[in-house]
Amino acid sequence: MKRKLGLLYGGKSAEHDVSLSTAKAVIQALNFDQYDVFPIYITREGEWRKGAQLTMPVENTDDLVFQKDGNEEKPNDISSFLVSDGKPFDVIFPLLHGTNGEDGTVQGLLEVLNLPYVGNGVLASAAGMDKVVMKQLFEVAGLQQVPYVYFIRKEWQKKQEELLKEMEDKLSWPMFVKPANLGSSVGISKATNHEELIKAVDLALKYDRKIVVETGITAREVEMAVLGNDEPKVSVPGEIKPVTDFYDYDSKYNDNQTDLLIPAPVSDNVIANMSDMAKRAFKIIDCSGLVRADFFVTAEDEIYINEINTMPGFTPVSMYPILWQNTNLSYSDLIEELISLAIERHEEKQ
Ligand code: ADP
Ligand code: MG
Ligand code: MG
């Protein structure tokens, strides 16, 4: 029996276009003999649009952008998008990043509708989206990370001097200032002195009410892909070498100069420790399906966990799929495995 697969993509986030490219690539990699493929597009404004069943891969992302059909009723009745011919989909593949996609909200909707879906559940998605909650859980799991301080907008407004003193006491320069709930390096800056720190906080506060400030570390950035549910496996490590000062938004999406070294040239000992840390992070955040675990590795081979990403970049040229290709799992097989894991997790819950 063919499975009905709903692909959710687009979305109200800075990564809208990335999501469209991912959707095109996933559709091209799917086996149409096994799946009836239904595209569900979320506009930049957050409106849902359902396309007709796809009978072949699309060549162009424009073919995945649907206009409003005049008969659509307002308000946008989202649950009606998740059935076809009155029957729910067998599995949903959310290919969304950021707000309303990676943060547990869409996952909550799919839970309420009792639909199996690929990737992380509500708790893991929400915890992985909030850098402070994530760091606190990593602390509980005994994972080494850089020192940090966090606060909310109200505290900054009321006791800026006190917070600056706390940062200058607990952390060392340079410092990285981040909005707690974003990704893709949006709103992140590096501050090398008091004035820059204040500016960086003000900038980050434009994106979020919660801010985290960290000691900046001089280290290599090495990532590992994790795949599975209760007994996850890890890929070979991959290193990122941005040409810019740090791995900012432009180096992620606009310049192709960032080098990826796969496998990362690190010792077996570092690989073993990093694999163990990646699995512990996966477990404490209660992940399922997939996660990319990102580390800093110093010249002395000290390993610090930076973050996990519960919906890592997933185009065929993104780190997560490439790491699996280098661990003998092709893009199509990876997609197949993720769908099986989604169904397995759903069946276990019933
Ligand atoms: P995002 O979730 O937006 O990817 P990250 O926390 O990974 O946010 O930060 C983005 C980039 O900023 C990292 O890939 C790294 O290049 C740099 N960076 C972040 N924190 C630090 C730090 N404490 N020390 C050194 N570089 C950092
Ligand atoms: Mg991130
Ligand atoms: Mg990151």
Tab-separated table of C-alpha atoms and ligand atoms in Angstrom:
chain	number	residue	atom	x	y	z
A	1	MET	CA	0.000	0.000	0.000
A	2	LYS	CA	1.251	3.427	-0.923
A	3	ARG	CA	1.662	5.850	1.934
A	4	LYS	CA	0.145	9.293	1.844
A	5	LEU	CA	2.914	11.720	2.659
A	6	GLY	CA	2.265	15.392	3.446
A	7	LEU	CA	5.221	17.733	2.994
A	8	LEU	CA	5.050	20.922	5.045
A	9	TYR	CA	7.335	23.707	3.897
A	10	GLY	CA	7.786	27.455	3.493
A	11	GLY	CA	6.792	29.166	6.711
A	12	LYS	CA	6.923	32.422	8.551
A	13	SER	CA	10.649	32.544	9.090
A	14	ALA	CA	13.897	33.960	7.748
A	15	GLU	CA	14.548	30.514	6.310
A	16	HIS	CA	11.454	30.445	4.051
A	17	ASP	CA	13.445	30.142	0.819
A	18	VAL	CA	15.777	27.554	2.278
A	19	SER	CA	12.703	25.516	3.174
A	20	LEU	CA	11.446	25.694	-0.432
A	21	SER	CA	14.770	24.395	-1.774
A	22	THR	CA	14.689	21.616	0.781
A	23	ALA	CA	11.156	20.647	-0.236
A	24	LYS	CA	12.176	20.469	-3.915
A	25	ALA	CA	15.168	18.276	-3.079
A	26	VAL	CA	13.194	15.958	-0.809
A	27	ILE	CA	10.496	15.545	-3.483
A	28	GLN	CA	13.183	14.710	-6.060
A	29	ALA	CA	14.607	12.078	-3.741
A	30	LEU	CA	11.281	10.423	-2.848
A	31	ASN	CA	10.225	7.156	-4.380
A	32	PHE	CA	6.890	7.908	-6.066
A	33	ASP	CA	6.072	4.184	-6.224
A	34	GLN	CA	5.894	4.167	-2.465
A	35	TYR	CA	4.334	7.508	-1.667
A	36	ASP	CA	1.414	9.650	-2.701
A	37	VAL	CA	3.002	13.031	-2.204
A	38	PHE	CA	0.952	16.066	-1.145
A	39	PRO	CA	2.584	19.502	-0.850
A	40	ILE	CA	1.415	21.879	1.852
A	41	TYR	CA	2.863	25.352	1.520
A	42	ILE	CA	2.947	27.897	4.350
A	43	THR	CA	3.285	31.479	3.120
A	44	ARG	CA	5.614	34.057	4.640
A	45	GLU	CA	2.553	35.476	6.373
A	46	GLY	CA	1.823	32.088	7.913
A	47	GLU	CA	-1.155	31.134	5.752
A	48	TRP	CA	-1.475	27.524	4.727
A	49	ARG	CA	-2.056	26.503	1.082
A	50	LYS	CA	-2.588	23.000	-0.157
A	51	GLY	CA	-1.382	21.902	-3.569
A	52	ALA	CA	-2.636	19.037	-5.711
A	53	GLN	CA	-1.038	15.613	-5.324
A	54	LEU	CA	2.333	15.499	-7.042
A	55	THR	CA	2.791	12.728	-9.561
A	56	MET	CA	6.383	13.549	-10.397
A	57	PRO	CA	9.247	15.560	-8.932
A	58	VAL	CA	9.173	19.324	-9.448
A	59	GLU	CA	11.947	21.095	-11.338
A	60	ASN	CA	11.449	24.497	-9.836
A	61	THR	CA	10.637	25.840	-6.380
A	62	ASP	CA	8.059	28.178	-8.006
A	63	ASP	CA	5.985	25.082	-8.667
A	64	LEU	CA	5.693	24.644	-4.923
A	65	VAL	CA	4.292	28.097	-4.212
A	66	PHE	CA	0.503	28.131	-4.425
A	67	GLN	CA	-1.781	31.079	-4.781
A	68	LYS	CA	-4.859	31.471	-2.728
A	69	ASP	CA	-7.834	29.721	-4.241
A	70	GLY	CA	-10.834	32.021	-4.190
A	71	ASN	CA	-13.041	29.485	-2.439
A	72	GLU	CA	-10.860	29.122	0.574
A	73	GLU	CA	-12.739	30.013	3.683
A	74	LYS	CA	-11.367	32.455	6.174
A	75	PRO	CA	-9.987	31.904	8.764
A	76	ASN	CA	-7.352	29.501	7.499
A	77	ASP	CA	-8.666	26.109	8.700
A	78	ILE	CA	-5.346	24.391	9.222
A	79	SER	CA	-6.573	20.935	10.186
A	80	SER	CA	-8.386	20.639	6.829
A	81	PHE	CA	-4.984	20.838	5.133
A	82	LEU	CA	-3.833	17.676	6.824
A	83	VAL	CA	-6.358	15.325	5.243
A	84	SER	CA	-6.898	14.285	1.662
A	85	ASP	CA	-10.178	12.760	0.464
A	86	GLY	CA	-11.351	12.924	4.054
A	87	LYS	CA	-8.526	10.674	5.262
A	88	PRO	CA	-5.590	11.858	7.328
A	89	PHE	CA	-2.092	11.581	5.915
A	90	ASP	CA	-0.040	8.541	6.918
A	91	VAL	CA	2.920	10.729	7.733
A	92	ILE	CA	3.841	14.399	7.675
A	93	PHE	CA	7.352	15.596	6.885
A	94	PRO	CA	7.832	19.098	8.318
A	95	LEU	CA	10.628	20.878	6.442
A	96	LEU	CA	10.344	24.078	8.388
A	97	HIS	CA	12.956	26.057	10.264
A	98	GLY	CA	12.621	28.602	13.035
A	99	THR	CA	9.451	30.061	14.470
A	100	ASN	CA	6.275	27.983	14.058
A	101	GLY	CA	8.212	25.122	12.557
A	102	GLU	CA	11.182	24.115	14.600
A	103	ASP	CA	9.943	25.323	17.968
A	104	GLY	CA	7.330	22.706	18.823
A	105	THR	CA	4.247	24.639	17.738
A	106	VAL	CA	3.616	22.751	14.489
A	107	GLN	CA	4.618	19.559	16.276
A	108	GLY	CA	1.904	20.285	18.881
A	109	LEU	CA	-0.660	20.720	16.130
A	110	LEU	CA	0.322	17.384	14.583
A	111	GLU	CA	0.116	15.707	18.018
A	112	VAL	CA	-3.390	17.053	18.601
A	113	LEU	CA	-4.415	15.698	15.200
A	114	ASN	CA	-2.727	12.369	16.071
A	115	LEU	CA	-0.631	12.371	12.893
A	116	PRO	CA	2.781	10.702	12.664
A	117	TYR	CA	5.460	13.216	11.716
A	118	VAL	CA	9.158	13.200	10.981
A	119	GLY	CA	11.603	14.575	13.504
A	120	ASN	CA	11.504	15.907	16.998
A	121	GLY	CA	8.432	16.139	19.189
A	122	VAL	CA	7.031	19.100	21.091
A	123	LEU	CA	9.346	19.042	24.091
A	124	ALA	CA	12.594	18.533	22.193
A	125	SER	CA	11.697	21.123	19.569
A	126	ALA	CA	10.777	23.733	22.182
A	127	ALA	CA	13.774	23.020	24.405
A	128	GLY	CA	16.127	23.029	21.423
A	129	MET	CA	14.786	26.377	20.233
A	130	ASP	CA	15.485	28.171	23.503
A	131	LYS	CA	19.240	28.434	23.957
A	132	VAL	CA	18.908	29.077	27.699
A	133	VAL	CA	16.699	26.067	28.414
A	134	MET	CA	18.994	23.985	26.208
A	135	LYS	CA	22.097	25.120	28.115
A	136	GLN	CA	20.471	24.406	31.453
A	137	LEU	CA	19.601	20.887	30.354
A	138	PHE	CA	23.133	20.357	29.028
A	139	GLU	CA	24.385	21.409	32.446
A	140	VAL	CA	22.202	18.744	34.071
A	141	ALA	CA	23.653	16.183	31.648
A	142	GLY	CA	27.177	17.245	32.680
A	143	LEU	CA	28.133	18.447	29.192
A	144	GLN	CA	30.963	20.944	29.037
A	145	GLN	CA	29.964	24.332	27.610
A	146	VAL	CA	31.230	27.913	27.655
A	147	PRO	CA	30.231	30.161	30.600
A	148	TYR	CA	27.071	32.204	29.995
A	149	VAL	CA	24.731	34.761	31.547
A	150	TYR	CA	21.118	35.288	30.556
A	151	PHE	CA	18.412	37.856	31.232
A	152	ILE	CA	15.147	39.217	29.904
A	153	ARG	CA	14.370	42.643	28.440
A	154	LYS	CA	12.722	43.951	31.630
A	155	GLU	CA	15.832	43.142	33.666
A	156	TRP	CA	18.042	44.921	31.138
A	157	GLN	CA	15.802	47.973	31.335
A	158	LYS	CA	15.839	47.990	35.131
A	159	LYS	CA	19.350	46.936	36.070
A	160	GLN	CA	21.638	47.238	33.056
A	161	GLU	CA	24.685	48.205	35.156
A	162	GLU	CA	24.296	45.201	37.437
A	163	LEU	CA	23.944	42.838	34.460
A	164	LEU	CA	26.967	44.322	32.705
A	165	LYS	CA	28.978	43.829	35.869
A	166	GLU	CA	27.797	40.231	36.161
A	167	MET	CA	28.857	39.586	32.557
A	168	GLU	CA	32.232	41.234	32.962
A	169	ASP	CA	32.831	39.273	36.187
A	170	LYS	CA	31.692	35.855	34.996
A	171	LEU	CA	32.642	35.936	31.321
A	172	SER	CA	35.682	36.915	29.321
A	173	TRP	CA	36.163	38.892	26.111
A	174	PRO	CA	35.205	38.602	23.375
A	175	MET	CA	31.595	37.850	24.223
A	176	PHE	CA	28.875	36.486	21.983
A	177	VAL	CA	25.436	38.014	22.427
A	178	LYS	CA	22.472	36.020	21.151
A	179	PRO	CA	18.700	36.218	21.083
A	180	ALA	CA	17.627	33.061	22.954
A	181	ASN	CA	15.084	31.840	20.419
A	182	LEU	CA	16.515	32.164	16.941
A	183	GLY	CA	18.805	30.284	14.614
A	184	SER	CA	20.829	30.960	11.453
A	185	SER	CA	22.949	33.433	13.471
A	186	VAL	CA	20.207	36.075	13.188
A	187	GLY	CA	20.686	38.844	15.779
A	188	ILE	CA	23.996	37.401	17.021
A	189	SER	CA	27.050	39.601	17.451
A	190	LYS	CA	30.505	39.459	18.866
A	191	ALA	CA	31.466	42.168	21.355
A	192	THR	CA	35.049	42.944	22.257
A	193	ASN	CA	34.425	45.765	24.774
A	194	HIS	CA	31.870	47.387	27.058
A	195	GLU	CA	30.351	49.674	24.387
A	196	GLU	CA	30.041	46.920	21.819
A	197	LEU	CA	28.438	44.722	24.427
A	198	ILE	CA	25.696	47.273	25.098
A	199	LYS	CA	25.099	47.676	21.351
A	200	ALA	CA	25.022	43.916	20.854
A	201	VAL	CA	22.451	43.460	23.612
A	202	ASP	CA	20.263	46.213	22.180
A	203	LEU	CA	20.436	44.563	18.772
A	204	ALA	CA	19.605	41.099	20.134
A	205	LEU	CA	16.664	42.585	22.061
A	206	LYS	CA	15.129	43.585	18.721
A	207	TYR	CA	14.667	39.882	18.013
A	208	ASP	CA	13.793	38.421	21.376
A	209	ARG	CA	12.901	39.321	24.960
A	210	LYS	CA	15.401	36.788	26.280
A	211	ILE	CA	19.140	37.158	25.712
A	212	VAL	CA	22.116	34.948	26.353
A	213	VAL	CA	25.688	36.233	26.511
A	214	GLU	CA	28.631	33.841	26.362
A	215	THR	CA	32.376	33.835	26.626
A	216	GLY	CA	33.703	33.695	23.083
A	217	ILE	CA	36.017	30.799	22.487
A	218	THR	CA	38.828	30.348	19.977
A	219	ALA	CA	38.141	26.925	18.601
A	220	ARG	CA	37.239	24.886	15.565
A	221	GLU	CA	33.568	24.273	14.870
A	222	VAL	CA	32.805	20.601	14.474
A	223	GLU	CA	29.362	19.064	13.994
A	224	MET	CA	27.883	15.597	14.210
A	225	ALA	CA	24.621	14.238	12.861
A	226	VAL	CA	22.473	12.065	15.117
A	227	LEU	CA	19.749	9.784	13.735
A	228	GLY	CA	17.329	7.479	15.537
A	229	ASN	CA	14.804	7.316	18.356
A	230	ASP	CA	15.686	5.398	21.500
A	231	GLU	CA	19.047	4.125	20.279
A	232	PRO	CA	20.410	6.884	18.067
A	233	LYS	CA	23.496	6.538	15.901
A	234	VAL	CA	26.013	9.237	15.084
A	235	SER	CA	27.708	10.161	11.823
A	236	VAL	CA	31.301	11.048	11.097
A	237	PRO	CA	32.151	14.584	12.295
A	238	GLY	CA	32.273	17.548	9.922
A	239	GLU	CA	34.142	20.802	10.367
A	240	ILE	CA	32.998	24.246	9.267
A	241	LYS	CA	35.562	26.776	8.207
A	242	PRO	CA	33.878	30.134	7.662
A	243	VAL	CA	36.021	32.803	6.003
A	244	THR	CA	34.239	35.482	8.025
A	245	ASP	CA	34.947	36.381	11.658
A	246	PHE	CA	32.361	33.849	12.808
A	247	TYR	CA	29.703	31.658	11.198
A	248	ASP	CA	27.194	34.454	10.637
A	249	TYR	CA	24.025	34.622	8.524
A	250	ASP	CA	25.860	35.614	5.334
A	251	SER	CA	28.375	32.836	5.547
A	252	LYS	CA	25.529	30.376	6.124
A	253	TYR	CA	23.380	31.455	3.185
A	254	ASN	CA	25.002	34.078	0.971
A	255	ASP	CA	28.598	33.141	0.434
A	256	ASN	CA	29.691	29.802	-0.798
A	257	GLN	CA	33.171	30.200	0.545
A	258	THR	CA	32.596	28.422	3.829
A	259	ASP	CA	34.576	25.216	3.594
A	260	LEU	CA	33.264	21.961	4.949
A	261	LEU	CA	35.867	19.397	5.932
A	262	ILE	CA	34.311	15.958	6.020
A	263	PRO	CA	35.300	13.951	7.887
A	264	ALA	CA	36.723	16.584	10.228
A	265	PRO	CA	40.420	16.044	10.886
A	266	VAL	CA	40.129	15.290	14.609
A	267	SER	CA	41.601	12.442	16.651
A	268	ASP	CA	39.763	9.190	17.386
A	269	ASN	CA	39.637	10.250	20.996
A	270	VAL	CA	37.862	13.511	20.129
A	271	ILE	CA	35.446	11.587	17.892
A	272	ALA	CA	34.641	9.138	20.675
A	273	ASN	CA	34.054	11.906	23.232
A	274	MET	CA	32.030	13.976	20.811
A	275	SER	CA	29.849	10.987	19.868
A	276	ASP	CA	29.176	10.345	23.521
A	277	MET	CA	28.317	14.005	24.140
A	278	ALA	CA	26.059	14.116	21.055
A	279	LYS	CA	24.111	11.095	22.318
A	280	ARG	CA	23.826	12.546	25.824
A	281	ALA	CA	22.559	15.844	24.389
A	282	PHE	CA	20.047	13.929	22.239
A	283	LYS	CA	18.807	12.084	25.301
A	284	ILE	CA	18.550	14.995	27.757
A	285	ILE	CA	16.624	17.115	25.212
A	286	ASP	CA	14.418	14.048	24.575
A	287	CYS	CA	15.044	14.100	20.837
A	288	SER	CA	13.673	11.784	18.202
A	289	GLY	CA	14.430	11.343	14.537
A	290	LEU	CA	17.248	13.745	13.890
A	291	VAL	CA	19.488	16.315	15.476
A	292	ARG	CA	22.706	18.049	14.495
A	293	ALA	CA	24.986	18.523	17.482
A	294	ASP	CA	27.446	21.418	17.166
A	295	PHE	CA	30.695	21.607	19.116
A	296	PHE	CA	33.712	23.789	19.669
A	297	VAL	CA	37.025	21.905	19.712
A	298	THR	CA	40.037	23.826	21.042
A	299	ALA	CA	43.683	23.415	20.021
A	300	GLU	CA	44.118	21.340	23.214
A	301	ASP	CA	41.247	19.051	22.106
A	302	GLU	CA	38.878	20.333	24.775
A	303	ILE	CA	35.310	19.806	23.580
A	304	TYR	CA	32.473	22.218	24.374
A	305	ILE	CA	28.932	21.688	23.154
A	306	ASN	CA	27.560	24.818	21.470
A	307	GLU	CA	24.034	23.780	20.565
A	308	ILE	CA	21.840	21.191	18.985
A	309	ASN	CA	19.573	21.939	16.057
A	310	THR	CA	16.342	19.955	15.977
A	311	MET	CA	15.624	20.832	12.340
A	312	PRO	CA	19.066	21.173	10.822
A	313	GLY	CA	19.548	22.410	7.263
A	314	PHE	CA	18.352	19.583	5.057
A	315	THR	CA	19.133	20.434	1.436
A	316	PRO	CA	21.426	17.910	-0.280
A	317	VAL	CA	24.335	20.336	0.254
A	318	SER	CA	23.597	20.884	3.947
A	319	MET	CA	25.877	19.510	6.643
A	320	TYR	CA	23.363	17.026	8.106
A	321	PRO	CA	22.678	15.011	4.906
A	322	ILE	CA	26.315	15.301	3.806
A	323	LEU	CA	27.500	13.842	7.091
A	324	TRP	CA	25.243	10.843	6.502
A	325	GLN	CA	26.388	10.482	2.888
A	326	ASN	CA	29.890	10.212	4.325
A	327	THR	CA	28.632	7.612	6.773
A	328	ASN	CA	27.247	5.466	3.912
A	329	LEU	CA	23.648	6.647	3.968
A	330	SER	CA	22.415	8.394	0.824
A	331	TYR	CA	19.983	11.337	0.834
A	332	SER	CA	17.082	9.082	-0.302
A	333	ASP	CA	17.901	6.412	2.251
A	334	LEU	CA	18.139	9.050	4.962
A	335	ILE	CA	14.655	10.337	4.075
A	336	GLU	CA	13.348	6.770	4.063
A	337	GLU	CA	14.870	6.123	7.497
A	338	LEU	CA	13.411	9.329	8.949
A	339	ILE	CA	9.935	8.388	7.720
A	340	SER	CA	10.269	4.899	9.270
A	341	LEU	CA	11.414	6.439	12.556
A	342	ALA	CA	8.380	8.769	12.539
A	343	ILE	CA	5.991	5.869	12.066
A	344	GLU	CA	7.789	3.736	14.633
A	345	ARG	CA	7.558	6.489	17.258
A	346	HIS	CA	3.887	7.070	16.507
A	347	GLU	CA	3.071	3.378	16.830
A	348	GLU	CA	4.888	3.163	20.148
A	349	LYS	CA	2.766	5.964	21.538
A	350	GLN	CA	-0.574	4.355	20.651
B	1	ADP	P1	22.621	29.716	15.750
B	1	ADP	O1	21.615	28.875	16.468
B	1	ADP	O2	22.026	30.970	15.212
B	1	ADP	O3	23.414	28.928	14.752
B	1	ADP	P2	25.035	29.699	17.392
B	1	ADP	O4	24.985	29.698	18.875
B	1	ADP	O5	25.424	28.422	16.745
B	1	ADP	O6	23.648	30.239	16.874
B	1	ADP	O7	26.048	30.839	16.927
B	1	ADP	C1	26.301	31.103	15.568
B	1	ADP	C2	27.781	31.148	15.303
B	1	ADP	O8	28.422	32.141	16.104
B	1	ADP	C3	28.528	29.866	15.635
B	1	ADP	O9	28.434	28.934	14.582
B	1	ADP	C4	29.956	30.400	15.848
B	1	ADP	O10	30.597	30.684	14.617
B	1	ADP	C5	29.715	31.708	16.534
B	1	ADP	N1	29.686	31.549	18.016
B	1	ADP	C6	28.586	31.422	18.777
B	1	ADP	N2	28.898	31.327	20.083
B	1	ADP	C7	30.231	31.369	20.157
B	1	ADP	C8	31.165	31.325	21.248
B	1	ADP	N3	30.762	31.224	22.515
B	1	ADP	N4	32.491	31.399	20.938
B	1	ADP	C9	32.909	31.508	19.653
B	1	ADP	N5	32.076	31.555	18.596
B	1	ADP	C10	30.753	31.506	18.824
B	2	MG	MG	21.021	26.946	16.069
B	3	MG	MG	24.592	27.305	15.214
